[in-house]
Every structure is written in structure tokens, then in C-alpha cells.
Coordinates of C-alpha atoms in Angstrom, one line a residue:
Chain D
M60 CA 25.4 -12.8 6.3
S61 CA 24.9 -14.7 9.5
A62 CA 21.4 -16.0 10.3
L63 CA 21.9 -14.6 13.9
R64 CA 22.4 -11.1 12.6
S65 CA 19.3 -11.3 10.4
Y66 CA 17.3 -12.7 13.3
R67 CA 18.4 -9.8 15.5
L68 CA 17.6 -7.2 12.9
L69 CA 14.2 -8.7 12.1
V70 CA 13.2 -8.9 15.8
T71 CA 14.0 -5.2 16.1
W72 CA 12.1 -4.5 12.9
Q73 CA 9.0 -6.4 13.9
A74 CA 9.1 -5.1 17.5
R75 CA 9.1 -1.5 16.1
R76 CA 6.4 -2.3 13.6
M77 CA 4.3 -3.6 16.4
K78 CA 5.2 -1.1 19.0
M79 CA 1.7 0.5 18.8
F80 CA 0.1 -2.9 19.2
L81 CA 2.6 -4.2 21.8
P82 CA 1.3 -2.3 24.9
L83 CA -2.3 -2.7 23.8
G84 CA -1.8 -6.4 23.1
I85 CA -0.2 -6.8 26.6
V86 CA -3.1 -5.0 28.3
V87 CA -5.7 -6.9 26.3
Q88 CA -3.9 -10.2 27.1
A89 CA -3.8 -9.3 30.8
L90 CA -7.5 -8.3 30.9
F91 CA -8.4 -11.4 29.0
A92 CA -6.7 -13.6 31.5
F93 CA -8.0 -11.5 34.4
G94 CA -11.5 -11.9 33.0
I95 CA -11.3 -15.7 33.1
V96 CA -9.8 -15.9 36.5
A97 CA -12.0 -13.3 38.2
G98 CA -15.1 -13.5 36.0
Y99 CA -15.8 -17.2 35.4
P100 CA -16.3 -17.9 39.1
L101 CA -19.3 -15.5 39.0
L102 CA -21.1 -18.3 37.0
F103 CA -20.9 -20.7 39.9
P104 CA -22.6 -20.1 43.3
T105 CA -20.1 -22.2 45.1
I106 CA -16.7 -23.1 43.8
D107 CA -14.2 -25.7 45.0
R108 CA -10.5 -25.7 45.0
T109 CA -10.1 -27.8 41.9
T110 CA -12.4 -25.6 39.9
I111 CA -10.4 -22.6 41.1
L112 CA -7.2 -24.2 40.1
Y113 CA -8.6 -25.1 36.6
L114 CA -9.5 -21.4 36.1
A115 CA -6.2 -20.1 37.5
T116 CA -4.2 -22.2 35.2
G117 CA -6.7 -22.2 32.3
G118 CA -6.7 -18.4 32.1
P119 CA -3.1 -18.1 31.1
A120 CA -3.4 -21.0 28.7
V121 CA -6.4 -19.4 26.9
S122 CA -4.6 -16.1 26.6
L123 CA -1.5 -17.8 25.1
I124 CA -3.5 -19.9 22.7
T125 CA -5.8 -17.1 21.5
I126 CA -2.9 -14.8 20.6
G127 CA -1.4 -17.6 18.5
L128 CA -4.6 -18.9 16.9
V129 CA -6.5 -15.6 16.6
A130 CA -4.3 -12.5 16.6
V131 CA -1.5 -14.1 14.5
P132 CA -3.7 -15.3 11.6
Q133 CA -5.4 -11.9 11.5
L134 CA -2.2 -9.9 11.3
V135 CA -0.5 -12.3 8.9
S136 CA -3.5 -12.2 6.6
Q137 CA -3.3 -8.5 6.7
A138 CA 0.4 -8.6 5.9
R139 CA -0.4 -10.9 3.0
T140 CA -3.2 -8.6 1.6
E141 CA -1.1 -5.4 1.8
G142 CA 2.0 -7.1 0.2
T143 CA 4.3 -6.9 3.3
L144 CA 4.7 -10.6 3.3
D145 CA 5.8 -10.7 -0.4
Y146 CA 8.2 -7.9 0.3
M147 CA 9.8 -9.8 3.2
R148 CA 10.0 -12.8 0.8
T149 CA 12.2 -10.8 -1.6
L150 CA 14.9 -10.2 1.2
P151 CA 18.0 -12.4 1.5
V152 CA 16.8 -13.9 4.8
P153 CA 16.0 -17.6 5.3
R154 CA 12.3 -18.2 5.9
V155 CA 12.9 -20.0 9.1
V156 CA 14.8 -17.0 10.5
Y157 CA 11.9 -14.7 9.5
L158 CA 9.4 -17.0 11.3
L159 CA 11.5 -17.4 14.4
A160 CA 11.9 -13.6 14.6
D161 CA 8.2 -13.0 14.3
M162 CA 7.5 -15.6 17.0
T163 CA 10.0 -14.0 19.4
V164 CA 8.0 -10.8 19.2
W165 CA 4.8 -12.6 19.8
L166 CA 6.4 -14.3 22.8
A167 CA 7.1 -10.8 24.3
V168 CA 3.5 -9.9 23.8
V169 CA 2.0 -12.9 25.6
V170 CA 4.4 -13.6 28.5
P171 CA 3.5 -10.4 30.6
G172 CA -0.2 -11.3 30.3
V173 CA 0.5 -14.8 31.6
I174 CA 2.5 -13.6 34.6
F175 CA -0.2 -11.1 35.4
A176 CA -2.9 -13.7 35.2
V177 CA -1.1 -16.1 37.5
L178 CA -0.5 -13.3 40.0
V179 CA -4.2 -12.3 39.9
A180 CA -5.3 -15.8 40.5
A181 CA -2.9 -16.3 43.4
I182 CA -4.1 -13.1 45.1
R183 CA -7.8 -13.5 44.3
F184 CA -8.1 -17.0 45.6
G185 CA -5.2 -17.0 48.0
L186 CA -3.7 -19.8 46.0
D187 CA -0.3 -21.3 46.9
L188 CA 0.7 -22.4 43.4
E189 CA 3.6 -24.7 43.1
I190 CA 5.3 -23.5 39.9
S191 CA 7.7 -25.9 38.4
P192 CA 10.8 -24.7 36.5
L193 CA 9.4 -26.7 33.5
V194 CA 7.1 -23.7 33.1
V195 CA 9.7 -22.0 30.9
P196 CA 9.9 -24.7 28.2
A197 CA 6.2 -25.3 28.6
V198 CA 5.3 -21.7 27.8
L199 CA 7.9 -21.6 25.0
L200 CA 6.4 -24.7 23.4
V201 CA 2.8 -23.6 23.8
V202 CA 3.5 -20.1 22.3
L203 CA 5.6 -21.6 19.4
T204 CA 3.0 -24.1 18.6
A205 CA 0.1 -21.7 18.8
T206 CA 1.8 -19.1 16.7
S207 CA 3.0 -21.7 14.3
V208 CA -0.6 -23.1 13.9
G209 CA -1.8 -19.5 13.4
Y210 CA 0.8 -18.9 10.8
A211 CA -0.1 -22.1 9.0
L212 CA -3.8 -21.1 9.0
A213 CA -3.0 -17.7 7.6
S214 CA -0.6 -19.0 5.0
L215 CA -2.7 -21.9 3.7
L216 CA -6.1 -20.3 3.7
P217 CA -7.3 -17.3 1.7
P218 CA -7.2 -14.2 3.9
M219 CA -11.0 -13.9 4.3
V220 CA -11.4 -17.5 5.3
A221 CA -8.4 -17.3 7.7
N222 CA -10.0 -14.4 9.5
M223 CA -13.3 -16.2 9.8
A224 CA -11.6 -19.4 11.0
S225 CA -9.8 -17.5 13.7
Q226 CA -13.2 -16.0 14.9
V227 CA -14.7 -19.5 15.1
L228 CA -11.7 -20.8 16.9
V229 CA -12.2 -18.2 19.8
V230 CA -15.5 -19.8 20.6
F231 CA -14.1 -23.3 20.2
I232 CA -11.2 -22.5 22.5
L233 CA -13.2 -20.7 25.2
M234 CA -16.2 -22.9 25.4
F235 CA -15.5 -26.3 24.0
S236 CA -11.9 -27.0 24.9
P237 CA -10.8 -28.7 28.1
L238 CA -8.7 -25.7 29.4
N239 CA -10.9 -24.4 32.2
F240 CA -12.5 -27.7 33.0
P241 CA -11.5 -31.4 32.8
A242 CA -11.8 -33.3 29.5
D243 CA -14.1 -35.9 31.0
R244 CA -17.0 -33.3 31.0
L245 CA -16.9 -33.2 27.2
P246 CA -19.0 -35.6 25.1
G247 CA -17.0 -38.7 24.2
W248 CA -16.6 -37.8 20.5
L249 CA -15.3 -34.3 21.3
A250 CA -12.9 -35.7 23.9
T251 CA -11.6 -38.1 21.3
I252 CA -11.0 -35.2 18.9
H253 CA -9.3 -33.2 21.5
G254 CA -7.0 -36.2 22.1
F255 CA -5.4 -35.4 18.7
L256 CA -5.7 -31.6 18.7
P257 CA -3.0 -29.5 20.4
I258 CA -5.3 -27.4 22.7
Q259 CA -5.8 -30.0 25.4
A260 CA -2.0 -30.7 25.5
M261 CA -1.4 -26.9 25.8
G262 CA -3.7 -26.8 28.8
E263 CA -2.0 -29.8 30.4
L264 CA 1.4 -28.2 30.1
M265 CA 0.2 -25.0 31.7
R266 CA -1.6 -26.8 34.5
G267 CA 1.1 -29.3 35.1
T268 CA 3.8 -26.6 35.5
L269 CA 1.8 -23.8 37.2
A270 CA 0.1 -26.2 39.8
A271 CA 2.6 -29.0 39.7
N272 CA 1.4 -30.4 43.0
T273 CA -2.2 -30.9 41.8
F274 CA -2.0 -31.7 38.1
P275 CA 0.0 -34.4 36.3
L276 CA 2.4 -33.5 33.6
T277 CA 3.0 -36.2 30.9
A278 CA 5.7 -36.5 28.4
G279 CA 3.0 -37.3 25.9
A280 CA 1.7 -33.8 26.0
F281 CA 5.2 -32.4 25.2
L282 CA 5.5 -34.9 22.4
L283 CA 2.1 -34.2 20.9
L284 CA 2.7 -30.4 21.0
G285 CA 6.3 -30.9 19.6
A286 CA 4.8 -32.8 16.7
W287 CA 2.2 -30.1 16.0
C288 CA 4.8 -27.4 16.3
A289 CA 7.2 -29.1 13.8
A290 CA 4.4 -30.0 11.3
T291 CA 2.9 -26.6 11.2
F292 CA 6.3 -24.8 11.2
A293 CA 7.3 -27.0 8.2
A294 CA 4.1 -26.4 6.4
T295 CA 4.4 -22.6 6.9
S296 CA 8.1 -22.6 5.7
V297 CA 7.1 -24.5 2.6
V298 CA 4.2 -22.1 1.8
L299 CA 6.5 -19.1 2.4
T300 CA 9.1 -20.6 0.1
R301 CA 6.7 -21.7 -2.6
R302 CA 6.6 -19.8 -5.9
S303 CA 3.3 -19.3 -7.6
Chain Y
M11 CA 25.5 -9.4 -19.5
L12 CA 24.1 -9.2 -16.0
L13 CA 20.5 -10.1 -16.5
E14 CA 19.4 -12.4 -19.3
V15 CA 15.7 -13.3 -19.8
R16 CA 14.9 -15.7 -22.6
G17 CA 11.6 -17.0 -23.8
V18 CA 9.8 -16.5 -20.5
I19 CA 6.2 -17.6 -20.5
K20 CA 3.9 -17.2 -17.5
R21 CA 0.3 -18.0 -17.2
Y22 CA -1.7 -17.3 -14.0
R23 CA -4.2 -20.0 -14.8
R24 CA -4.2 -22.9 -17.3
G25 CA -5.9 -21.8 -20.4
A26 CA -5.8 -18.1 -19.5
A27 CA -4.0 -15.6 -21.8
P28 CA -0.3 -15.5 -20.8
A29 CA 0.8 -12.6 -18.6
N30 CA 4.3 -13.0 -20.2
D31 CA 4.4 -14.6 -23.6
G32 CA 8.0 -15.3 -24.6
V33 CA 9.8 -12.3 -23.1
D34 CA 13.5 -11.8 -24.1
L35 CA 15.6 -9.1 -22.3
A36 CA 19.3 -8.5 -21.7
I37 CA 20.7 -5.9 -19.3
D38 CA 24.3 -5.0 -18.7
A39 CA 25.9 -3.7 -15.5
G40 CA 25.9 0.1 -15.4
Q41 CA 22.8 0.3 -17.5
V42 CA 19.4 1.9 -16.7
Y43 CA 16.9 -0.2 -18.6
G44 CA 13.3 0.8 -18.9
L45 CA 10.5 -1.6 -19.1
L46 CA 7.5 0.2 -20.5
G47 CA 3.9 -0.8 -21.0
H48 CA 0.4 0.0 -20.1
N49 CA -1.4 -1.5 -17.1
G50 CA -1.6 -5.3 -17.3
A51 CA 1.2 -5.5 -19.9
G52 CA 3.1 -8.1 -17.8
K53 CA 5.8 -5.8 -16.3
T54 CA 5.4 -6.7 -12.6
T55 CA 4.8 -10.4 -13.4
L56 CA 8.3 -10.4 -15.0
V57 CA 9.9 -8.6 -12.0
N58 CA 8.3 -11.2 -9.6
Q59 CA 9.8 -14.0 -11.6
I60 CA 13.2 -12.5 -11.6
V61 CA 13.3 -12.1 -7.8
G62 CA 11.8 -15.6 -7.3
L63 CA 8.3 -14.8 -6.1
M64 CA 6.9 -16.6 -9.1
K65 CA 8.2 -19.3 -11.4
P66 CA 8.1 -19.1 -15.2
D67 CA 6.1 -21.8 -17.0
A68 CA 8.8 -21.8 -19.7
G69 CA 12.1 -20.0 -20.6
F70 CA 15.0 -19.1 -18.4
I71 CA 16.3 -16.2 -16.3
R72 CA 20.0 -15.8 -15.6
I73 CA 21.8 -13.3 -13.4
S74 CA 25.5 -13.1 -13.8
G75 CA 25.2 -16.3 -15.8
R76 CA 23.5 -18.2 -12.9
D77 CA 20.1 -19.8 -13.4
V78 CA 17.8 -18.0 -10.8
V79 CA 14.8 -20.1 -11.6
A80 CA 16.6 -23.0 -10.1
D81 CA 18.3 -21.0 -7.4
A82 CA 15.9 -18.3 -6.1
S83 CA 17.9 -17.6 -3.0
F84 CA 20.7 -16.4 -5.2
A85 CA 18.3 -14.0 -6.9
R86 CA 17.3 -12.6 -3.5
R87 CA 20.9 -12.1 -2.5
V88 CA 21.8 -10.2 -5.7
C89 CA 18.6 -8.3 -6.4
S90 CA 17.2 -5.4 -4.4
I91 CA 13.7 -4.4 -5.2
Q92 CA 11.3 -1.5 -4.7
P93 CA 7.9 -3.0 -5.1
Q94 CA 5.0 -1.3 -6.8
A95 CA 2.8 -1.6 -3.6
Q96 CA 3.8 0.6 -0.7
V97 CA 5.8 -1.2 1.9
P98 CA 4.1 -0.3 5.3
I99 CA 6.7 1.0 7.7
N100 CA 4.3 2.1 10.5
G101 CA 6.2 2.2 13.7
L102 CA 9.6 2.7 12.1
T103 CA 11.1 6.0 11.0
P104 CA 12.5 6.3 7.5
R105 CA 16.0 6.3 8.9
Q106 CA 15.4 3.1 10.8
A107 CA 13.7 1.3 7.9
I108 CA 16.4 2.2 5.5
Q109 CA 19.2 1.2 7.8
T110 CA 17.6 -2.1 8.7
L111 CA 17.2 -3.0 5.1
G112 CA 20.8 -2.0 4.4
R113 CA 22.0 -4.2 7.2
L114 CA 19.7 -7.1 6.2
R115 CA 21.2 -6.9 2.7
G116 CA 24.6 -7.4 4.2
G117 CA 26.0 -3.9 4.5
T118 CA 28.3 -3.1 7.4
A119 CA 26.9 -0.7 10.1
A120 CA 29.2 2.2 9.2
T121 CA 28.6 1.9 5.4
V122 CA 24.9 1.7 5.9
R123 CA 24.8 4.7 8.2
S124 CA 26.7 6.9 5.8
R125 CA 24.9 5.7 2.8
T126 CA 21.5 6.3 4.5
D127 CA 22.5 9.9 5.4
H128 CA 23.6 10.4 1.8
L129 CA 20.3 9.2 0.3
L130 CA 18.2 11.1 2.8
E131 CA 20.1 14.3 1.9
A132 CA 20.2 13.6 -1.9
L133 CA 16.4 13.2 -2.0
A134 CA 15.8 16.1 0.4
L135 CA 14.0 13.8 3.0
G136 CA 15.8 15.2 6.0
E137 CA 12.7 16.7 7.7
W138 CA 10.9 13.3 7.7
A139 CA 13.9 11.1 8.5
G140 CA 12.9 10.8 12.2
M141 CA 9.1 10.7 11.7
D142 CA 7.0 7.7 12.3
G143 CA 6.2 5.9 9.0
A144 CA 2.5 6.0 9.6
R145 CA 2.5 9.8 9.3
L146 CA 4.3 10.0 6.0
S147 CA 2.6 11.1 2.7
G148 CA 2.4 8.7 -0.2
G149 CA 5.2 10.3 -2.1
V150 CA 7.6 10.4 0.9
K151 CA 6.8 6.7 1.5
R152 CA 7.6 5.9 -2.1
L153 CA 11.0 7.7 -1.8
V154 CA 11.8 5.9 1.4
S155 CA 11.0 2.6 -0.3
F156 CA 13.5 3.6 -3.1
C157 CA 16.1 4.3 -0.4
M158 CA 15.4 0.8 1.1
A159 CA 16.3 -0.7 -2.3
A160 CA 19.3 1.6 -2.9
V161 CA 21.0 1.7 0.5
T162 CA 22.9 -1.6 -0.1
P163 CA 22.1 -2.0 -3.8
G164 CA 22.1 -5.5 -5.4
R165 CA 23.9 -6.2 -8.7
L166 CA 20.4 -5.8 -10.1
V167 CA 18.2 -3.1 -8.7
M168 CA 14.5 -3.3 -9.8
L169 CA 12.3 -0.3 -9.3
D170 CA 8.6 -0.7 -10.0
E171 CA 7.0 2.6 -10.7
P172 CA 9.4 4.5 -8.4
T173 CA 8.0 8.0 -9.2
N174 CA 4.3 7.4 -8.4
D175 CA 3.0 10.1 -6.0
V176 CA 6.4 11.9 -6.0
D177 CA 6.5 15.7 -6.5
P178 CA 8.2 17.1 -9.6
V179 CA 11.3 18.5 -7.8
R180 CA 12.0 15.2 -5.9
R181 CA 11.4 13.2 -9.1
R182 CA 14.4 14.9 -10.6
L183 CA 16.5 14.2 -7.5
L184 CA 15.3 10.6 -7.7
W185 CA 16.3 10.2 -11.3
A186 CA 19.8 11.5 -10.4
Q187 CA 20.0 8.7 -7.7
V188 CA 18.8 6.1 -10.2
R189 CA 21.6 7.2 -12.6
A190 CA 24.1 7.1 -9.7
L191 CA 23.2 3.5 -9.0
A192 CA 24.0 2.5 -12.5
D193 CA 27.2 4.6 -12.5
E194 CA 28.3 2.7 -9.4
G195 CA 28.0 -0.6 -11.3
S196 CA 24.5 -1.9 -10.7
A197 CA 22.1 -2.8 -13.5
V198 CA 18.8 -1.0 -13.0
L199 CA 15.6 -2.4 -14.3
L200 CA 13.0 0.4 -14.2
V201 CA 9.4 -0.5 -14.6
T202 CA 7.1 2.4 -15.5
H203 CA 4.2 3.5 -17.7
N204 CA 5.5 7.1 -17.6
V205 CA 7.0 7.3 -21.1
I206 CA 8.1 10.9 -21.0
E207 CA 10.2 10.4 -17.8
A208 CA 11.6 7.2 -19.2
E209 CA 12.9 9.0 -22.3
R210 CA 15.1 11.2 -20.2
S211 CA 16.3 8.6 -17.8
V212 CA 17.0 5.3 -19.4
D213 CA 19.9 4.0 -21.6
R214 CA 17.8 1.3 -23.3
L215 CA 14.2 0.2 -23.0
A216 CA 11.7 -2.4 -24.1
I217 CA 8.0 -1.9 -24.7
L218 CA 5.9 -4.7 -23.4
D219 CA 2.4 -5.2 -24.7
H220 CA 0.1 -8.2 -23.9
G221 CA 3.1 -10.0 -22.4
R222 CA 5.3 -9.6 -25.5
V223 CA 8.3 -7.4 -26.1
L224 CA 7.1 -5.2 -29.1
T225 CA 10.4 -3.5 -29.5
E226 CA 13.7 -2.9 -27.8
G227 CA 16.5 -0.4 -28.1
T228 CA 17.7 3.0 -27.1
P229 CA 15.2 5.9 -26.9
S230 CA 16.5 7.3 -30.2
D231 CA 16.2 3.8 -31.9
L232 CA 12.6 3.7 -30.9
K233 CA 12.0 7.3 -32.0
A234 CA 13.4 6.5 -35.4
G235 CA 10.0 5.5 -36.6
V236 CA 8.6 8.9 -35.9
A237 CA 11.8 10.9 -36.3
D238 CA 10.7 12.9 -39.2
G239 CA 7.3 13.5 -37.5
L240 CA 5.9 16.3 -35.4
H241 CA 3.8 15.9 -32.3
L242 CA 0.5 17.8 -32.6
E243 CA -1.6 18.2 -29.5
L244 CA -5.0 19.9 -29.2
V245 CA -7.0 20.7 -26.1
L246 CA -10.7 20.7 -26.8
E247 CA -13.1 23.4 -25.6
P248 CA -15.3 21.8 -22.9
G249 CA -18.2 20.1 -24.6
A250 CA -16.9 20.5 -28.2
N251 CA -16.8 17.5 -30.5
A252 CA -13.4 16.3 -31.7
P253 CA -12.7 17.4 -35.2
E254 CA -12.5 14.9 -38.0
P255 CA -8.9 13.6 -38.4
P256 CA -7.1 15.6 -41.1
S257 CA -5.8 13.6 -44.1
F258 CA -2.2 14.6 -43.3
A259 CA -2.1 13.0 -39.8
T260 CA -0.1 9.7 -39.6
S261 CA -1.7 8.9 -36.2
Y262 CA -4.6 10.4 -34.5
V263 CA -5.9 9.6 -31.0
A264 CA -8.9 11.6 -29.5
T265 CA -10.0 11.5 -25.9
A266 CA -12.8 13.4 -24.2
S267 CA -10.6 16.5 -23.8
R268 CA -7.4 16.0 -25.8
I269 CA -6.2 15.0 -29.2
V270 CA -2.8 13.7 -29.9
A271 CA -1.6 13.3 -33.5
T272 CA 1.6 12.9 -35.4
V273 CA 2.2 14.7 -38.7
P274 CA 5.1 14.6 -41.2
A275 CA 7.6 17.4 -40.6
N276 CA 7.1 18.9 -44.1
I277 CA 3.3 19.3 -43.3
G278 CA 4.1 21.4 -40.2
G279 CA 2.8 24.7 -41.7
E280 CA -0.3 23.1 -43.0
A281 CA -1.0 21.5 -39.6
A282 CA -0.5 24.8 -37.8
T283 CA -2.9 26.5 -40.1
W284 CA -5.5 23.7 -39.6
A285 CA -5.2 23.9 -35.8
G286 CA -5.2 27.8 -35.8
N287 CA -8.5 27.7 -37.7
L288 CA -10.0 25.4 -35.2
R289 CA -9.0 27.7 -32.4
R290 CA -10.4 30.7 -34.1
A291 CA -13.6 28.7 -34.7
G292 CA -13.7 28.2 -30.9
R293 CA -13.5 24.4 -31.1
I294 CA -10.2 24.1 -29.3
E295 CA -8.7 26.0 -26.4
E296 CA -5.1 25.7 -27.5
Y297 CA -2.7 23.6 -29.5
S298 CA 1.0 22.8 -29.6
L299 CA 3.3 21.5 -32.3
A300 CA 6.7 20.1 -31.4
A301 CA 9.3 17.5 -32.3
A302 CA 8.0 13.9 -31.9
T303 CA 8.7 12.3 -28.6
L304 CA 9.1 8.8 -27.3
E305 CA 5.5 8.9 -26.3
D306 CA 4.5 9.3 -30.0
A307 CA 6.6 6.3 -30.9
Y308 CA 5.0 4.4 -28.0
V309 CA 1.5 5.4 -29.0
A310 CA 2.2 4.5 -32.6
L311 CA 3.5 1.0 -31.4
V312 CA 1.1 0.1 -28.7
G313 CA -1.9 2.0 -30.0
A314 CA -4.5 4.0 -28.2
A315 CA -5.1 1.6 -25.4
T316 CA -2.6 3.6 -23.4
V317 CA -4.6 6.8 -23.5
E318 CA -7.0 7.2 -20.7
E319 CA -10.6 8.4 -21.1
K320 CA -10.6 6.8 -24.5
T321 CA -13.7 7.9 -26.5
D322 CA -12.7 7.7 -30.1
V323 CA -9.8 6.3 -31.9
R324 CA -9.1 6.5 -35.6
A325 CA -6.0 5.7 -37.6
A326 CA -5.7 8.3 -40.3

């Protein structure tokens, strides 16, 4: 049977399975992004244009990343515990197709939140964002990488540990990652670590494509994310194929 | 021979007791084959190795002559499986779930539609066909899970405890569909610990105990050992102690509330008198004496470990 047909069937299957979660997920995503864009400025008495731009572009980035690194590991761990993942593994469907179908559904969950967050930021701060067409591949790559890392976490770690790791990641992403502020504010050692982790590059892609006139966009960020995406996708495929 | 399992050994941990300890099985197309054994006997472990979720430490598994340990993707193409754990279908209706599985297994849209309608009708599931999976009862979910394995059946269909939680009327309907799968050419591997149902439904069976096949054959082959025996069952009065095993019993298993024994056929009269006296003395509520069943053969082979609430076991 063609891989395309399996993909289409699995997307429908997963979308129906998540149809309760889908509207809720979209609302939570939108609120999350809204909270960052509209709430963070309350922390500062005065706020300059660069800070505003950081928040306006960081909000969507945070919301994309948390879905991948937090919601995905939690739901995948649950699927592992209740046996759904093993059932899926008994079907005559290539693992890669299964993963791609799942990621497609996640993409549908996160994209409305991103659009909403960008709109809120533009209206709230009267921003004239210069959105580059590269935003499409950028969002795709960020979501693919984030869900792929999330999948790898959930597949490689025992379910309990994966759940805890995803909680810790929320704090790390929100407070200690250069998404809503420039990387030079971090202590040197943490900035160095972020040079290798995918989070900073995810932020750079979002900033560089949503406010293309203000922030630079480097090929390096695309390459680094591409490498993370490929490596975690491969690791997950291997784990899903492995027989105990 | 459709499925051939030879010398399969599987340990979960090095040094641990093997879950499968040299299992041999052979199943032909058109056959319903029962795999019986108590909890932890190694039945599900074997199924997981056949479908490629686990890898044997030793031995081989062939389907249609092809080595599926080496080629697990072939196993997934030719096996359809109803797992022991419930498959969550929250968000999908039974009809959607069954049709999607049928299409994923390679069925054409038209065939899958008509086959889904047929199965829903044959198992009397019509009133739930369009209901969200989250609202279904355990028994209905189990039947839907069977339909998902049967809609586009593989050459080998593996059903792991398919009748759990299913009501008695639909159990019969389910057994008819299991038979129909075999009649249409699939080999059916039926995993169960329900010995009585298996006796009526399978062509051949194997009894697995501690990872080994104790015996294998048709239900009548297996009953040969107890063929000239009778099945004596006593229900104890609440709080009464189990009576001492009588000298004529060839096997005798007592639980907190029930005694199951086998006696030679020529002692039937004596056994009935013995049990009648116990009832008159108020020690038992009732008794029954009938032809020995597969369950008697099974208990004689595997021993009392299969009987729940075990309090006292004596071999007479």
C-alpha cells in the first residue's frame, strides 16, 4: 500500500483521536502566546521598541517550542503506557510515515496560536512587522524539530522521567533561553550551551522571519536546526523500530 | 503450514526465568488454534515475538515459510492482531476505527465498507457504531478491537483474550466470527485462559505452562487422559471446611468456596452417594457430576495453580 495513503489515513486517525484536545490546545496555545506578548511588558516600567519586538516574536516561538517539548512527550508517554504505541507498531505502516502523520497534526495545533500571537502583538504595540516569506519553512522546521525532540525524549526515557523532564524544560525554555531577550544577557557558560542547543536557533528563525527588518537570519540557524531535526527523527525511528 | 514456531526462547532479563522456554507450534491455514495457559505462562510474549514487537533469544518463527524474526515488516503485513490491552479509540466511532484499520491493512474502500457493516451487524454492535469510543463499555470496546483485527484479516489473525468483558450472547456471536475467519482461509491463533470456551471453539490447542508447551493436540486428544473420568464439583456452605479428599478421587482441588475433583466413571454411584451425604450433613450447598471436560484435563496437567482463591490443594 502506498505510503501516501497510509499517511492520509493516519493523519485523519490522529486528528480524530485528538479532536477533543485540538480546540483546547489551540486556545491554550493562543492564551500562552498572548500572555507573553501582553503580560511580560507588565514586568517593566518602561519598554523600548527592541524589547517589544523580542516579546512579539518570542511569544510565538515559546508557544511552538513548548508544544513540541512539553505536550508531545507527555502524550507520547501516555500512549506508551496505555499500549497504543505498541498497537501502532503492529500495523503495516512505515515508522517514518507514522511520525510524519503525528507531526502534521501537531502542526495544525500550533499554527493558529502563532498567527493569533503575532496579530495580538501587532495590535497591542502598533507594530509594523515585516514578515518574510521564509516564515513558512521557518515555522515548519521549528515545529518538526521541537516535536521530533519531544518524541525522542518520550521514546528514549521511561515515561515518568520523560514527564518530569518536560516540566523542567518549561522553566528552562521560559526563563533561561534567549527567546524573549538577547543571548548576551545570559551568563557566558549558559550562552555557550545555547550555542549548541536548538532553542536559540528556533528563536532566531522566528525573529528573523517575523521581524525581518530588525533581526538577522543566518543560514547557520537553519543548519543547526536541520541537524537536530534529522538526528532526533532518526533516533526516534530507531527506537520505534527496535524490538525488545 | 502457515505459522511455524520452533525452539523459541525468550528471557526478559539475563539470568531471569525464561518467559518462553523452547516453544514449538505449527498452525495451518483454516485452523483455529488455541493457546491456553494461566497468567504469566508466556502466551502474550509469544504473540509479541510473532508480530515483531519482541525478538526471540533463540529459535525461529516462520510465516508462510518466511523467517519473520529477520523480516519483521513482513510479519506486520500478514498478521492482524487484537491485543490484550484495550486499544483507546477516544474521538473515533467504532465504524471509523474499524474502517481506518481495514484501509491501513490494504483493503479497498468498498470492500472495507461492506465488511465493516457485516461485522457490526454480525456482532450486534449497530447501536454503538456511531458513538464516540470514549463512551463505549469495556465489552463493546473489546468487540470493536476484534473487528479492527478482522476487517481486513491477515493470513494469520492473533486474538489475545478476545472475550474478556464480553456478554454471553455476544460471546457466541464472536465465536461464530472467529470460525468464519478460519473458514475464509486465515489461520487464527487464539490466546485465552478460558478453557471451557476454548473447548468449543478451537480445532487444536496447546497448553503453555512456565514458558513450555506441556501438551498439544485436538480437544479430544487432550481429554483422552480424563476420558473415562467424571467431573465432580461441590459448592461449600459458607464457612464450612472442605471435606477430606475421598480415596476414589483421581484429582482434587479445593478453594475457599468450591471443590473440583475427577473420579473414575465406574465410581460414579459411590461419588454421588458421598456428595449426597455431605449435602444432607449441611456441609455443601450443592454438587454436580458430569462427563469430564477439557478443564479437567487442563487442571490435571497444569495443576491447581490455575484455580483462583487457592487455599488447599491435595492430590488424592
